CSV table of C-alpha atoms in Angstrom, one decimal:
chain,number,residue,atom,x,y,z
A,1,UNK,CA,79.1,39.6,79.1
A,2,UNK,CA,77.0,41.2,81.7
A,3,UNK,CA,78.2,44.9,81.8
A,4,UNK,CA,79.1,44.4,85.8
A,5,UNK,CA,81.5,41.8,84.9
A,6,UNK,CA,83.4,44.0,81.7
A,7,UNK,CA,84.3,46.8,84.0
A,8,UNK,CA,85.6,43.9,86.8
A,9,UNK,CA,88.0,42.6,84.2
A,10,UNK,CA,88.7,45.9,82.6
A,11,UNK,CA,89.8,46.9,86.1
A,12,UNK,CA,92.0,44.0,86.3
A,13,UNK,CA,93.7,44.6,83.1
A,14,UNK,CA,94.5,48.8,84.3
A,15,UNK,CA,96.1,47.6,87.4
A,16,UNK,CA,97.9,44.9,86.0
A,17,UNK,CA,98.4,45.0,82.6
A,18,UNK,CA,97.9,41.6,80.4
A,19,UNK,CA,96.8,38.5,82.2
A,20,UNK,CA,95.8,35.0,81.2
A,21,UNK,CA,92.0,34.4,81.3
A,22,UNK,CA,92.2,31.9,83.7
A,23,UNK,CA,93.8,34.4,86.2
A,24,UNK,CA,91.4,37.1,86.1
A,25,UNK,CA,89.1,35.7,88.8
A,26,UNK,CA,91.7,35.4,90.9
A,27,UNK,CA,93.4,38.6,90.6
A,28,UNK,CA,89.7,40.0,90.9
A,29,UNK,CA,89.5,38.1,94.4
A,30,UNK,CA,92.9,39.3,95.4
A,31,UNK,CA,92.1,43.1,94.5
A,32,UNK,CA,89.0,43.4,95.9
A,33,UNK,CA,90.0,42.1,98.8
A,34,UNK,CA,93.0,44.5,99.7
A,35,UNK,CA,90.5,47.1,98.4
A,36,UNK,CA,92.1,48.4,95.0
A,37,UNK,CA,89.1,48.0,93.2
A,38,UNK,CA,85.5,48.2,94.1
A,39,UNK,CA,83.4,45.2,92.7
A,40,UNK,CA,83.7,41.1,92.4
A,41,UNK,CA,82.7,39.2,90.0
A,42,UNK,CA,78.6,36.8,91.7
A,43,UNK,CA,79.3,34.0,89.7
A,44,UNK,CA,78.6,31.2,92.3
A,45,UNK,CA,78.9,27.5,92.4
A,46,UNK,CA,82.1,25.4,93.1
A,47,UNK,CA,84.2,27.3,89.8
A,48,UNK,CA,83.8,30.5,89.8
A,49,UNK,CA,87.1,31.4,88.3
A,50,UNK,CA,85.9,28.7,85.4
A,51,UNK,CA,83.1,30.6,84.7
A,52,UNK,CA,84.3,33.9,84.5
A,53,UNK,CA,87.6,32.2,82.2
A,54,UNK,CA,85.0,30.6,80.1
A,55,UNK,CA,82.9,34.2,80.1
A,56,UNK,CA,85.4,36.1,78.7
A,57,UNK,CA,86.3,33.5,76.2
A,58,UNK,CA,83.1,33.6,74.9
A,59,UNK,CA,82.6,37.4,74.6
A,60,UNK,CA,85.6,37.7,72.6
A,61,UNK,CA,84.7,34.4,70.0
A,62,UNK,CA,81.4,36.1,69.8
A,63,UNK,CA,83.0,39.3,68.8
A,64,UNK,CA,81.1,41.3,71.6
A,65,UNK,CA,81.9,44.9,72.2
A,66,UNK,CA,84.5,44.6,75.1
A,67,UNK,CA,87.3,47.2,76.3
A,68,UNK,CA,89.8,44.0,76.1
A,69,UNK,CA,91.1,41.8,73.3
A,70,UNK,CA,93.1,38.7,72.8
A,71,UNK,CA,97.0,40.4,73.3
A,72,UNK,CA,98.8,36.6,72.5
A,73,UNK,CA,97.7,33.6,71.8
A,74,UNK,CA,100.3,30.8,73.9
A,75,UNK,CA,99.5,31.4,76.3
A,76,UNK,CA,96.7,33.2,75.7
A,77,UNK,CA,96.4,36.7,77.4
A,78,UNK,CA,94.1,39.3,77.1
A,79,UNK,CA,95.0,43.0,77.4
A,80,UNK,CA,92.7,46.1,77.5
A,81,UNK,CA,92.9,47.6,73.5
A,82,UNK,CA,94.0,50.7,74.3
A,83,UNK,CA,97.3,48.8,75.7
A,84,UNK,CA,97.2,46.9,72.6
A,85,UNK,CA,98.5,50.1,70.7
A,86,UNK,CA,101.5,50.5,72.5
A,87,UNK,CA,104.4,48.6,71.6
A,88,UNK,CA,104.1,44.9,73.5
A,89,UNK,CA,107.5,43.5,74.2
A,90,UNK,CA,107.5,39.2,73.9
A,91,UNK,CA,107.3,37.9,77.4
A,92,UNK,CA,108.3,34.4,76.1
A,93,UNK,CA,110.8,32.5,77.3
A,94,UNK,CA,113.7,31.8,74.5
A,95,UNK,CA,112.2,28.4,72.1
A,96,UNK,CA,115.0,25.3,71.8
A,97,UNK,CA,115.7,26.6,68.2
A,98,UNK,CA,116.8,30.1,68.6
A,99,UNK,CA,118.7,28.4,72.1
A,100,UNK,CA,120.2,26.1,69.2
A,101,UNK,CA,121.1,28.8,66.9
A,102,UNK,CA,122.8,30.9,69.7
A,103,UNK,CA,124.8,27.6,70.0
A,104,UNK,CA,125.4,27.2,66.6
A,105,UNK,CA,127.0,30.8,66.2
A,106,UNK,CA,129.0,30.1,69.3
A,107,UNK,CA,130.8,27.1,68.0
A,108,UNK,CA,130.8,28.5,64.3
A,109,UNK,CA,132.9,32.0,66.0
A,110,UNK,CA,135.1,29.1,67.8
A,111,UNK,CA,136.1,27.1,64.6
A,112,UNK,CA,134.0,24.3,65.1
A,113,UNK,CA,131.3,24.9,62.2
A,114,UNK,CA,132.7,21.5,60.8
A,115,UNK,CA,132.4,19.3,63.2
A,116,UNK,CA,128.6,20.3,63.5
A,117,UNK,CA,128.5,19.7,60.0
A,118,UNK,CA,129.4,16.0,60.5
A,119,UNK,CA,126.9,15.4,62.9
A,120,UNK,CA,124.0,16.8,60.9
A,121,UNK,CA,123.7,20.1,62.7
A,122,UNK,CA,123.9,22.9,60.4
């Protein structure tokens, strides 16, 4: 990754914390523009935010020596490593089965373990 580009997206990562890949050129564009930080990424043609995504990818697969790291994988966001040392609360959202075990306890506290056991829902 061209050293230009690192400190763009480390920028992006101080000012808002972790971000999907494919938001970064975005969030670039939107900061640069109201002034909060001081360079944009010159990656032309009709994608830019493509190639910057697909930049980043690549720098961490290769393993190259960037402030930033992979913070989560779905969906993927990166974060700056020193954040990575703090403690990162789960931003996501609730799967079906701990929504179905919630639902279980609430019917087992009501008296109706049984009738989930008929059904096949344990």
């Amino acid at each position: 990754m061209k050293p230009r580009d690192v400190e763009i997206v480390q920028s992006v990562l101080e000012i808002t914390g972790p971000i999907n890949p494919t938001e970064v050129y975005d969030k670039a564009k939107e900061l640069f523009e109201k002034g909060e930080i001081t360079n944009m990424f010159d990656h032309g043609g009709n994608t830019p935010d493509r190639s910057v995504s697909a930049t980043i990818y690549t720098a961490l697969n290769k393993g190259e020596e960037v402030p930033f790291l992979k913070a989560q994988e779905k969906p993927v966001l990166i974060a700056l490593k020193s954040a990575a040392k703090e403690p990162v609360l789960n931003i996501e959202k609730p799967g079906v089965s701990s929504a179905k075990i919630a639902h279980n306890k609430i019917m087992h506290d009501k008296g109706f373990a049984p009738l989930f056991n008929l059904h096949g829902y344990s």
